[in-house]
CSV table of C-alpha atoms in Angstrom, one decimal:
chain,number,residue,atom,x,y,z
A,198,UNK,CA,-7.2,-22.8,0.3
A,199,UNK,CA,-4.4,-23.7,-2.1
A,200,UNK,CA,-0.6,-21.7,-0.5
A,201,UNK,CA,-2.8,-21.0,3.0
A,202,UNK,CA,-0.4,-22.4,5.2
A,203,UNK,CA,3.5,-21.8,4.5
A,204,UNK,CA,6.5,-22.6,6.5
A,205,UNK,CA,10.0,-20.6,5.8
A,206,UNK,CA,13.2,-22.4,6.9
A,207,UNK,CA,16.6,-21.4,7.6
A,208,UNK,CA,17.9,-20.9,3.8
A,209,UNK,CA,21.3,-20.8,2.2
A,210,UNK,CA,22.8,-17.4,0.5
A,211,UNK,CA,20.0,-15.9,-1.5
A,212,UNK,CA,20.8,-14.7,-4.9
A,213,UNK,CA,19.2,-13.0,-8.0
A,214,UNK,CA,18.1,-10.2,-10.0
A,215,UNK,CA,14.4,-10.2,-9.8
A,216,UNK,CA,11.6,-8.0,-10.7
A,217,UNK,CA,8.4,-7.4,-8.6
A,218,UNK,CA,4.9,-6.7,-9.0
A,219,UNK,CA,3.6,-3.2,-10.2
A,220,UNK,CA,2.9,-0.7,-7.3
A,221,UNK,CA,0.1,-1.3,-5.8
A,222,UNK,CA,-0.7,2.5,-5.1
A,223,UNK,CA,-0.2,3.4,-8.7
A,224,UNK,CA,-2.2,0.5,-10.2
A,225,UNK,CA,-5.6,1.3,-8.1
A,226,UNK,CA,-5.6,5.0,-9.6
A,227,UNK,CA,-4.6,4.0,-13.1
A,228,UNK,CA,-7.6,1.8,-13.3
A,229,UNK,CA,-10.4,4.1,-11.0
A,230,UNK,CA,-8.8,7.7,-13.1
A,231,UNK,CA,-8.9,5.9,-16.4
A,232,UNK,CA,-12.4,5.2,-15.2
A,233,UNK,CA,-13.3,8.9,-15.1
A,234,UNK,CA,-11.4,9.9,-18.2
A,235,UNK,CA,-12.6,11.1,-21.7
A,236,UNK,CA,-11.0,8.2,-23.9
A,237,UNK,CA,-9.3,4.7,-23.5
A,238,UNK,CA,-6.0,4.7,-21.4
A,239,UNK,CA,-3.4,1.8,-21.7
A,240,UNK,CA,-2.1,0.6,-18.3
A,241,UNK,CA,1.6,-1.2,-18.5
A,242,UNK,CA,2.8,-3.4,-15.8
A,243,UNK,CA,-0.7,-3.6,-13.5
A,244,UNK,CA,-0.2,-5.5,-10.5
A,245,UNK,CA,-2.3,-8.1,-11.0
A,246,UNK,CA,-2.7,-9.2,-7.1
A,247,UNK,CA,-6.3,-9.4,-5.3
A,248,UNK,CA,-6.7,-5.9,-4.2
A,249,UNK,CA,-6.4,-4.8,-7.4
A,250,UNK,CA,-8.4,-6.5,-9.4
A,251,UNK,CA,-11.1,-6.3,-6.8
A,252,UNK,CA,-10.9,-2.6,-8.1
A,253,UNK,CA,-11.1,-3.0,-11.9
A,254,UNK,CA,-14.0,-5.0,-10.9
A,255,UNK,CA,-15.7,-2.4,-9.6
A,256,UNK,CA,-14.9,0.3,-11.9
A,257,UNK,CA,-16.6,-2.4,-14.5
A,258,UNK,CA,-19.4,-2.3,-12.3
A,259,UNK,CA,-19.6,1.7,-12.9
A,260,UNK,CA,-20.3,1.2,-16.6
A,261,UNK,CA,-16.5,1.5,-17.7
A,262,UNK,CA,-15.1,-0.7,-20.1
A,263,UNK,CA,-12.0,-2.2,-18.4
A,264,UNK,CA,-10.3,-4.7,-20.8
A,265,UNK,CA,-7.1,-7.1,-19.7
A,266,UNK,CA,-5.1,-7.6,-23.2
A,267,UNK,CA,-2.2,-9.8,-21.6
A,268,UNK,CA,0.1,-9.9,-18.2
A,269,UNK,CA,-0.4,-6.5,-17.0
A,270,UNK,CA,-1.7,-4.8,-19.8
A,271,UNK,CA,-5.0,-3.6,-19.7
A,272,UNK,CA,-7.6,-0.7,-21.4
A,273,UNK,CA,-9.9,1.2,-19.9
A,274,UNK,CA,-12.2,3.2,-21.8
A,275,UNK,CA,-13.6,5.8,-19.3
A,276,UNK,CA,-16.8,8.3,-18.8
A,277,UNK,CA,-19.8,9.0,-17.0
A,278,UNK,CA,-20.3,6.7,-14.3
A,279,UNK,CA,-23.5,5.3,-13.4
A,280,UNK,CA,-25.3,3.4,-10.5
A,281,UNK,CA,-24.2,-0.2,-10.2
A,282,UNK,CA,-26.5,-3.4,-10.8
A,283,UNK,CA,-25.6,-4.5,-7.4
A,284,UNK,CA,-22.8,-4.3,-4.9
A,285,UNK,CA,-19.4,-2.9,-5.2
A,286,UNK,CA,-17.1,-5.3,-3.7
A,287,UNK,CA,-13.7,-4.1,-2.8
A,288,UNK,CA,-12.4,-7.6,-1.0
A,289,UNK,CA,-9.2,-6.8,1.3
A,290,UNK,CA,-8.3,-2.6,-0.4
A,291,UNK,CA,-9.0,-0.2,1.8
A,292,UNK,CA,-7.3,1.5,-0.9
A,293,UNK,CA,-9.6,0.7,-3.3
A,294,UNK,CA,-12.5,1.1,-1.2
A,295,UNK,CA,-11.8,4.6,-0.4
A,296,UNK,CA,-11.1,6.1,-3.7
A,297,UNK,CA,-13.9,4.3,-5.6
A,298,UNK,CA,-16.2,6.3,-2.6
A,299,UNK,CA,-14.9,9.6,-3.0
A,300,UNK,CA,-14.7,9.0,-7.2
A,301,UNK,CA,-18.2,8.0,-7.3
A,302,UNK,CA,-19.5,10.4,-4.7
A,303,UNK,CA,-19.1,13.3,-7.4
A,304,UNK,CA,-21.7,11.4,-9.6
A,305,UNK,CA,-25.9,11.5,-9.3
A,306,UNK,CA,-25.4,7.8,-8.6
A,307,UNK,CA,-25.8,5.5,-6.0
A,308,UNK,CA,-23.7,2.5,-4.8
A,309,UNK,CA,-23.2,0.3,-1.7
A,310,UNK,CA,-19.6,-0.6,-0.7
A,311,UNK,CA,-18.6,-4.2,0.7
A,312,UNK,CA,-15.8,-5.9,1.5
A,313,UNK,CA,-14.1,-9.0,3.5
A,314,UNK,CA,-14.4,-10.0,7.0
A,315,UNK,CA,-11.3,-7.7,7.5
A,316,UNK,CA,-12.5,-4.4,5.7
A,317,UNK,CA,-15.3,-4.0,6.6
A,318,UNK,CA,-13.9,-4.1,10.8
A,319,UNK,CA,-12.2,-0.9,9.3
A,320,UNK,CA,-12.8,2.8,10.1
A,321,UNK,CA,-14.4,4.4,6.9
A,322,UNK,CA,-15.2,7.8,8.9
A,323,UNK,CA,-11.8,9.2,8.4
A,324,UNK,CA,-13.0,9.2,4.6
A,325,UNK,CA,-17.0,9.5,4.7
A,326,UNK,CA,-16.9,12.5,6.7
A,327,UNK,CA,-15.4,14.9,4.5
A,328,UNK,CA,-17.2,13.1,1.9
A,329,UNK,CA,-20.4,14.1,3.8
A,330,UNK,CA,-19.3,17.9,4.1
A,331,UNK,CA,-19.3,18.4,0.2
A,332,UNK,CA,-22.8,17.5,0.1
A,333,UNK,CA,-22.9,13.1,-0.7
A,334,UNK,CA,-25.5,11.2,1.4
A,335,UNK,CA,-24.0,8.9,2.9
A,336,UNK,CA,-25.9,5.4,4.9
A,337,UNK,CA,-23.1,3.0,6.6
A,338,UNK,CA,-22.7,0.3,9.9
A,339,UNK,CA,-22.4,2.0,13.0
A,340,UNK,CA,-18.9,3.4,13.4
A,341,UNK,CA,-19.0,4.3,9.8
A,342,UNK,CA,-18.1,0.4,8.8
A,343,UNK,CA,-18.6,-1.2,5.9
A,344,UNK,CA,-21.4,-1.7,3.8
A,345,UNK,CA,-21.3,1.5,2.9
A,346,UNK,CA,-23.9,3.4,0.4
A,347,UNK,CA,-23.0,6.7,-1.4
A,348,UNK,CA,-26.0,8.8,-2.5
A,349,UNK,CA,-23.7,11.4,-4.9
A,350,UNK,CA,-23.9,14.3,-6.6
A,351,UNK,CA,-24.4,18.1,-6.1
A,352,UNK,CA,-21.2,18.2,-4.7
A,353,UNK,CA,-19.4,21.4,-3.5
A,354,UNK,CA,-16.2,22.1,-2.3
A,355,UNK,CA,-14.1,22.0,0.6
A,356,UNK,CA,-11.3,22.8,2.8
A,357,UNK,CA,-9.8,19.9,4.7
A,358,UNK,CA,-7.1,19.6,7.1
A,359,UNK,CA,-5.8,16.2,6.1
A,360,UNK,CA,-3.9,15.6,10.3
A,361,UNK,CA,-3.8,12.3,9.9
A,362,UNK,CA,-1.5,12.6,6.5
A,363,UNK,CA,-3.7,9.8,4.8
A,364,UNK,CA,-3.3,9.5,1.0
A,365,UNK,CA,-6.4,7.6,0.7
A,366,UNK,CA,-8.5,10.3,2.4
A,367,UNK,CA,-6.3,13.5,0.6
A,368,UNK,CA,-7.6,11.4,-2.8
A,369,UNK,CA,-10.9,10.8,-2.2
A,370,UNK,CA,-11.2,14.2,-1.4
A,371,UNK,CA,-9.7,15.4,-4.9
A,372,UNK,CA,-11.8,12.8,-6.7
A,373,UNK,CA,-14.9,13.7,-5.3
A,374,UNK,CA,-13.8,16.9,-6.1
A,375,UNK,CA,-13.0,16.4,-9.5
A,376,UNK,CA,-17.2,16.8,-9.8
A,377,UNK,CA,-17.7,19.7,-7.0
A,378,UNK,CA,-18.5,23.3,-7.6
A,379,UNK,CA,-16.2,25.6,-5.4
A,380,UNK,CA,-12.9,25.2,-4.6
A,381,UNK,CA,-11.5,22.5,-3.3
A,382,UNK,CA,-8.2,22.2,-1.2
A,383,UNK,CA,-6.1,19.4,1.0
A,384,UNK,CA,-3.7,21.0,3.9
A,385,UNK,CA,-1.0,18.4,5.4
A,386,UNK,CA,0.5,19.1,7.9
A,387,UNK,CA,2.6,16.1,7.3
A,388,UNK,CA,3.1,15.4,3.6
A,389,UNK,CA,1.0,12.0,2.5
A,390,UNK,CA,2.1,10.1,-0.6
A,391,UNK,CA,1.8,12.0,-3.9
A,392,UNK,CA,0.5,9.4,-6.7
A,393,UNK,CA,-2.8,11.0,-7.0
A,394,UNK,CA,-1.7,14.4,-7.7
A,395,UNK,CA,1.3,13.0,-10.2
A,396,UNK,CA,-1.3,10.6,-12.1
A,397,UNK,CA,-4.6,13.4,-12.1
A,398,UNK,CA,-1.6,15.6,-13.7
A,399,UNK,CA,-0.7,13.0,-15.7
A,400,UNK,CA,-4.7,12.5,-17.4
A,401,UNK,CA,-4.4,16.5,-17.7
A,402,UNK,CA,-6.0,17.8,-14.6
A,403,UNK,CA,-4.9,20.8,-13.3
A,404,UNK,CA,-3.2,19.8,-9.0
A,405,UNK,CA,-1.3,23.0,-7.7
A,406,UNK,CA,0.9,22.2,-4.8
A,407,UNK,CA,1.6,25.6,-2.7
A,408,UNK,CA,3.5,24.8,0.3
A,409,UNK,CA,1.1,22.2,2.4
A,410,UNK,CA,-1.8,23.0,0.3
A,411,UNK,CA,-3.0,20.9,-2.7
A,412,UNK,CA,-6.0,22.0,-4.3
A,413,UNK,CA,-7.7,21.8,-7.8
A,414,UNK,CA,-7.8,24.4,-10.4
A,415,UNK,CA,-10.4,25.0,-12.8
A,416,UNK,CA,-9.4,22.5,-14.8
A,417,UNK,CA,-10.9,19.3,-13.8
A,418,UNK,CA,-11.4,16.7,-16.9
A,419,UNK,CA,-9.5,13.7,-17.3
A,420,UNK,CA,-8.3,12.8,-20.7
A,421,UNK,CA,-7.0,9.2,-21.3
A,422,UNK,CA,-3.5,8.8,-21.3
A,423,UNK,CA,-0.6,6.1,-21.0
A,424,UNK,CA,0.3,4.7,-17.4
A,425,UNK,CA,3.7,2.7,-17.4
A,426,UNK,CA,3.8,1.8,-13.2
A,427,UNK,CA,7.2,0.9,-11.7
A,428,UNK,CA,8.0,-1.7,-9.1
A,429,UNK,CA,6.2,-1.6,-6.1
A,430,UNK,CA,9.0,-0.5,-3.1
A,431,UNK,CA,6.6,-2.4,-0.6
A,432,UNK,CA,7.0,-5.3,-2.0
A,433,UNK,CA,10.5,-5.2,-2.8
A,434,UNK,CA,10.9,-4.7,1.0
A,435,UNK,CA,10.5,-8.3,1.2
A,436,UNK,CA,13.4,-9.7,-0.9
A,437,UNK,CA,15.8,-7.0,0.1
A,438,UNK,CA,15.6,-7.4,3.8
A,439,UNK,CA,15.9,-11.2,3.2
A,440,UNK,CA,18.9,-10.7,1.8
A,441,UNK,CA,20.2,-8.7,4.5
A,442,UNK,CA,19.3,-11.1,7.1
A,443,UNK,CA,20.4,-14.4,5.3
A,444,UNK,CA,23.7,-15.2,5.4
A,445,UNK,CA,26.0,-15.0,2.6
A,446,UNK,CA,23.0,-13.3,0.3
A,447,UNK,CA,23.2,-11.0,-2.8
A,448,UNK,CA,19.9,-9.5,-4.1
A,449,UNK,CA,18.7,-6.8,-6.7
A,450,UNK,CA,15.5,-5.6,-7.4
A,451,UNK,CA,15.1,-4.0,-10.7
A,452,UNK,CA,12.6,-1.1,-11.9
A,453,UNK,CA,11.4,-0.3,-8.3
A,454,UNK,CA,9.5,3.3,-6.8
A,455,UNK,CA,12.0,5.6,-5.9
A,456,UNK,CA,9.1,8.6,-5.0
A,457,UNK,CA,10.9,10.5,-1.9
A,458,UNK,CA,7.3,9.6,-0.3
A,459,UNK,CA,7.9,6.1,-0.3
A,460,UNK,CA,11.3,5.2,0.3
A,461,UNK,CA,11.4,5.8,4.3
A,462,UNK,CA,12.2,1.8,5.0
A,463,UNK,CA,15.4,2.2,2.4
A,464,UNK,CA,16.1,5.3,4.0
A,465,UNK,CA,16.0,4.1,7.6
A,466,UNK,CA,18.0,0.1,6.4
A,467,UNK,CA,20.6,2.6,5.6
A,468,UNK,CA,21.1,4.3,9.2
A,469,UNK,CA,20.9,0.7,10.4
A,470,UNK,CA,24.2,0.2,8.5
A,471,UNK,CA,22.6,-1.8,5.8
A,472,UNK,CA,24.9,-2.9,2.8
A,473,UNK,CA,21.6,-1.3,0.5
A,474,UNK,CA,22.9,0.2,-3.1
A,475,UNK,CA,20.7,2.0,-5.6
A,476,UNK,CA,22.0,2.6,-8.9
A,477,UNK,CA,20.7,2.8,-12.6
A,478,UNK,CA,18.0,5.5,-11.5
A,479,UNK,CA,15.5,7.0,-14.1
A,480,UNK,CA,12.1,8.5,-14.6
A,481,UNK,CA,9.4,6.0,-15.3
A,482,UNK,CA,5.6,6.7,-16.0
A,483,UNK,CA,6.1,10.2,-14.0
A,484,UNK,CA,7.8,8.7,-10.8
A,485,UNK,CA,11.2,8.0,-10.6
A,486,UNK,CA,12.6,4.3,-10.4
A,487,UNK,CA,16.0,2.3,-9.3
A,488,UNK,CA,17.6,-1.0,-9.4
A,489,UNK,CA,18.1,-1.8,-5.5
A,490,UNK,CA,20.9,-4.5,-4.5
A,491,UNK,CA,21.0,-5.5,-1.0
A,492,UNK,CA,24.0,-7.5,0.6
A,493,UNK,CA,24.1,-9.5,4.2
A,494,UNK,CA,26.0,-7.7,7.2
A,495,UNK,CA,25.5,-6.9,10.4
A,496,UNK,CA,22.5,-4.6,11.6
A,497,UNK,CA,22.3,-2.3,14.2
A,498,UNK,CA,19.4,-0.6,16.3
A,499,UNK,CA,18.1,2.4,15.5
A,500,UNK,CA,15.7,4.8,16.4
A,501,UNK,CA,12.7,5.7,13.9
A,502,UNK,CA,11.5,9.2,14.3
A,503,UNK,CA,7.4,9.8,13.9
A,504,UNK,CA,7.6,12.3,10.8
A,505,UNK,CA,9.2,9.5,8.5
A,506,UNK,CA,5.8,7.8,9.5
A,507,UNK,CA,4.0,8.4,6.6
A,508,UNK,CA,6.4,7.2,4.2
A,509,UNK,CA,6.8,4.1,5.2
A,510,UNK,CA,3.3,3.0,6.7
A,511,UNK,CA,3.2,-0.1,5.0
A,512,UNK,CA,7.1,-1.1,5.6
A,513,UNK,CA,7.1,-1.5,9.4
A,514,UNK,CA,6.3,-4.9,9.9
A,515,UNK,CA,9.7,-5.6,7.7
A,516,UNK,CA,11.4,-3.3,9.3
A,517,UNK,CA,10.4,-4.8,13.1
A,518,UNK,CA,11.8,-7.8,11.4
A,519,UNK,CA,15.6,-6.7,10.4
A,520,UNK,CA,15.1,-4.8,13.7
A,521,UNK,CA,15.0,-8.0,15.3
A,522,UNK,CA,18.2,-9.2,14.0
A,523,UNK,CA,19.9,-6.3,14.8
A,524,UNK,CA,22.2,-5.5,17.4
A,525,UNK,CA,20.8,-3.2,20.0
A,526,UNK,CA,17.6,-1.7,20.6
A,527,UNK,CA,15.4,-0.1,17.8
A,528,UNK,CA,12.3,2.4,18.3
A,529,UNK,CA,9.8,3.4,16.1
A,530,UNK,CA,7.8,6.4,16.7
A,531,UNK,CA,4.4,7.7,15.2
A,532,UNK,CA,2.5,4.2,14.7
A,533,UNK,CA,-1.0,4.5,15.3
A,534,UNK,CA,-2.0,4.1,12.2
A,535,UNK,CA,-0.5,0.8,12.4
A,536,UNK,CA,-3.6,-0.3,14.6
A,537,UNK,CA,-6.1,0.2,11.2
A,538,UNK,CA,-4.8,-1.3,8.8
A,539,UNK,CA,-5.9,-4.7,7.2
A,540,UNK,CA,-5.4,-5.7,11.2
A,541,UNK,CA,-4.2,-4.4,14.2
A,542,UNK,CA,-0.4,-4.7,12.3
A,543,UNK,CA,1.1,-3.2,16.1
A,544,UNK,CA,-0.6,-5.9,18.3
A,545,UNK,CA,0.7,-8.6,15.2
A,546,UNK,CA,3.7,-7.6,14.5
A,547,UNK,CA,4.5,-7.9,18.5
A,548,UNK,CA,2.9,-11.1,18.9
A,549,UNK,CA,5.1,-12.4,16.0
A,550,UNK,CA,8.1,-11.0,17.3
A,551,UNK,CA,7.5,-12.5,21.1
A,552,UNK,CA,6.3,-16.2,19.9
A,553,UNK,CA,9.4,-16.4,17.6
A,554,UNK,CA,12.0,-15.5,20.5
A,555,UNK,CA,12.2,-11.6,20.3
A,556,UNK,CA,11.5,-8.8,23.1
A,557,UNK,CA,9.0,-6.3,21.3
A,558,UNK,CA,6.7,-4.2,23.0
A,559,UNK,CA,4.7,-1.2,22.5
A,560,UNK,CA,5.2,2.1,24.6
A,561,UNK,CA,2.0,4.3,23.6
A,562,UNK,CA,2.2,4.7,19.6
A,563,UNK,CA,5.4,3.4,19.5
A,564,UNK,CA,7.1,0.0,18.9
A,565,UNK,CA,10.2,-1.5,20.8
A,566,UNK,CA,12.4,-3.9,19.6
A,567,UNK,CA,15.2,-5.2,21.2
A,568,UNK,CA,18.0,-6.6,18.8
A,569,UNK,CA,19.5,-9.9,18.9
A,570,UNK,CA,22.6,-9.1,16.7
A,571,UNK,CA,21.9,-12.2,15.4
A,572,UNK,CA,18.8,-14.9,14.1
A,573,UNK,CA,16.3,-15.0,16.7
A,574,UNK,CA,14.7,-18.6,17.7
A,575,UNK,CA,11.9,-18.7,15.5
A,576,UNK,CA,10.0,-22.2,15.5
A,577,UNK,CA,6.3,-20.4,16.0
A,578,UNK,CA,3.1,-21.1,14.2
A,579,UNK,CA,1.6,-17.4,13.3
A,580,UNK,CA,-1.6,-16.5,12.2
A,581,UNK,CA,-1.5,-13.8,9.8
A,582,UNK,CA,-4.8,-12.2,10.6
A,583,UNK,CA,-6.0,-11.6,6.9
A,584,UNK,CA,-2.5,-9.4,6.2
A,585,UNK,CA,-0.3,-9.8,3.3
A,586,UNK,CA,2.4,-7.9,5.1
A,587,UNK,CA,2.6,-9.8,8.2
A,588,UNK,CA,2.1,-13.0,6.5
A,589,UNK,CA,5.3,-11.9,4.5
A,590,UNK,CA,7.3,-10.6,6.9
A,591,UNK,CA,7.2,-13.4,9.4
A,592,UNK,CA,7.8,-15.8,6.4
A,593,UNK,CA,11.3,-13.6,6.1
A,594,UNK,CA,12.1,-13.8,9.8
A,595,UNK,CA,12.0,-17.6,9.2
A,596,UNK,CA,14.2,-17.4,6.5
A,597,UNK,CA,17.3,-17.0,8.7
A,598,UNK,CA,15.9,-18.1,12.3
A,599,UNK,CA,17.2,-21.3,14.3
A,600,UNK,CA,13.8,-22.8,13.8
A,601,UNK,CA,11.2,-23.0,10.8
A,602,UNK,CA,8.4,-20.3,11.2
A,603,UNK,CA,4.6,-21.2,10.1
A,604,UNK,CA,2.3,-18.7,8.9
A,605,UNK,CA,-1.5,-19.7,8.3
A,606,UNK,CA,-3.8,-17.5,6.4
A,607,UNK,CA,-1.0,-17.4,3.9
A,608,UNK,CA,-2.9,-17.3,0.8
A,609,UNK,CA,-4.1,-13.6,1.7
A,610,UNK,CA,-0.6,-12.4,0.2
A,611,UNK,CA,-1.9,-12.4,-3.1
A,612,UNK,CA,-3.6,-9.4,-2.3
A,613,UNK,CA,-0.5,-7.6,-2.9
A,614,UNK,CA,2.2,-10.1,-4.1
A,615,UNK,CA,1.4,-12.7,-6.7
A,616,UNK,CA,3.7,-15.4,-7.0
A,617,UNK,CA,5.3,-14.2,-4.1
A,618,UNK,CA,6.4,-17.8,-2.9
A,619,UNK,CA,7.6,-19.3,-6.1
A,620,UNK,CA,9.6,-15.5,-6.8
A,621,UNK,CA,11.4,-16.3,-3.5
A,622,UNK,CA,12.4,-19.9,-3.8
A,623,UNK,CA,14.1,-18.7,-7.6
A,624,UNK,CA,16.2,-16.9,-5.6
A,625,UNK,CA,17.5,-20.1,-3.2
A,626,UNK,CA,14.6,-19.2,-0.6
A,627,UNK,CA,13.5,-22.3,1.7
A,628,UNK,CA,9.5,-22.1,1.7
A,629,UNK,CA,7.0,-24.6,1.9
């Protein structure tokens, strides 16, 4: 496979003013709401990565029209959905995966859900179960794995305690809901990312937010609508902590996320003493964006406490990264959801650390890193386990180690990321 295997080497400043992919997040829903909504919606800056257009597939496969008119532009023309000719196939998005189940459950329909080698080892219970108590039929692979088949409709509503703070499960919910008699409420006890409710507000649904409690009002009919989406933060995690660990580097990232749900990793490189500015801020498509410039300096340790957990799920195998070259010991608290994501990112992210010359270790659901206060060895060859992020983090660390780091299964960052090599060598980045 063409970009599979990449090696990152010890690099000189990096410098640039970039711009990255559309958020991921944002660009799922754009596609599966415009889906359900009365009318054609125009999507601006769609990330066109993997994941994603894995899901416009599939909302195709629903009977929508879903049109791309040029880089990132697309049309969706949205209504009643109805069973698909034959399987959905959702690739690497768990994402995907879980919203199109909980949109789809609200309709008389029936549909079986695939997906790779590493979807389908995930957990779909977390998601099927509430799906289950509002009335869907639901067949799946023991533990609730993938393929999945939805039997929907007849839906009614439901109370759910959302204790795990999952977006994906808090929005299946609501779109399942979207067809369910009765009223239908999310409770967090931790607050979960909020793109759903902005964007089903957006298409002129009516989301109330009391207090921990998000819950649908009578008003329940999406009518199409414009979707500009920003920058996706993840993403620009990548450049902006290369920056900080490279010597001599100056970086900005224009037009990126700056939703207070999202922006735990910035939040955190700060308290590490990271030279991280954000200037130029505006609203953009309903979310609020930034232009972030990040300067080398020195890094120190810090400790990562478990209720910024949920804002920055996606971010920690960047983060163990910077903590590495940081001086002093860094902890990160909260991270079991780490072990279910597009792999077991703790058990990865520590093996990556270890082969390329860093003391990490787990303690329970925490991570340990102890900081080098300076480039670790590097010089390992790293699998990257099917994950865009680790793949792209390691590829970082190798930016400013002693010794060029490998990492195989590379091509799986264009999940998430495309162009993500060629985006990092315009800015004086040594990958191969």
């Amino acid at each position: 496979m063409s970009g599979d295997r990449l090696t990152a080497s010890a690099s000189g400043a990096l410098a640039g003013t970039i711009e990255v992919p559309g958020d991921k997040s944002m660009s799922h829903r754009a596609l599966i709401l415009g889906g359900l909504a009365s009318g054609t919606t125009a999507i601006h800056g769609l990330l066109e990565g993997e994941d994603v257009l894995h899901t416009a597939a599939a909302v195709r496969s629903f009977g929508v029209e879903v049109e791309r008119l040029g880089g990132g532009e697309w049309r969706v023309t949205g209504g009643e959905w109805r069973s698909p000719a034959g399987e959905v196939d959702c690739g690497n998005s768990g994402t995907g995966a879980r919203l199109l189940m909980g949109a789809a459950a609200g309709f008389p329909i029936s549909a079986t859900f695939t997906g790779d080698a590493s979807l389908s080892g995930r957990p779909m219970s977390r998601v099927l179960d509430p799906l289950r108590d509002m009335g869907a039929k639901v067949e799946a692979e023991p533990g609730d794995r993938l393929p999945v088949t939805i039997h929907g409709g007849g839906l009614t509503g439901l109370d759910f305690v959302n204790t795990k703070a999952s977006a994906q499960v808090k929005s299946a919910i609501l779109l399942a809901g979207l067809h369910a008699s009765g009223a239908v409420e999310v409770v967090e006890p931790a607050p979960s990312r909020d793109h759903s409710e902005n964007m089903l507000r957006a298409f002129g649904v009516e989301v109330e937010t009391s207090g921990a409690t998000i819950s649908l009002g009578a008003r329940r009919g999406l009518t199409a609508t414009e979707v500009h989406v920003p920058g996706d933060p993840s993403s620009a995690a990548f450049p902006l902590v290369a920056a900080l660990v490279v010597p001599g580097s100056a970086v900005t990232v224009t037009g990126v996320m700056l939703n207070p749900l999202r922006t735990g990793l910035f939040t955190t490189l700060v308290e590490m003493g990271a030279d991280l500015v954000i200037a130029n801020e505006r609203d953009f498509g309903g979310e609020r964006v930034g232009d972030i410039s990040a300067r080398f300096g020195a890094l120190r340790g810090v400790t990562v406490p478990a209720s910024r957990a949920p804002s920055m799920i996606d971010e920690y195998p960047i983060l163990a990264v910077a903590a590495a070259f940081a001086a002093g010991r860094s902890v990160m608290h909260g991270l079991a959801e780490l072990r279910v994501k597009e792999s077991d990112r703790l058990a990865a992210i520590i093996a990556g650390l270890v082969a390329c010359g860093v003391d990490a270790r787990e303690e329970g659901d925490s991570l340990i890193v102890e900081g080098l206060g300076g480039s670790p060895r590097g010089g390992a060859i790293l699998d990257a386990h099917h994950d865009h992020r680790i793949a792209m983090s390691f590829l970082t660390l190798g930016l400013a180690a002693r010794a060029p780091v490998v990492v195989t299964g590379a091509a799986t960052i264009a999940t998430s990321f495309p162009g993500y090599a060629d985006l990092m060598r315009s800015l004086g980045a040594k990958i191969a």
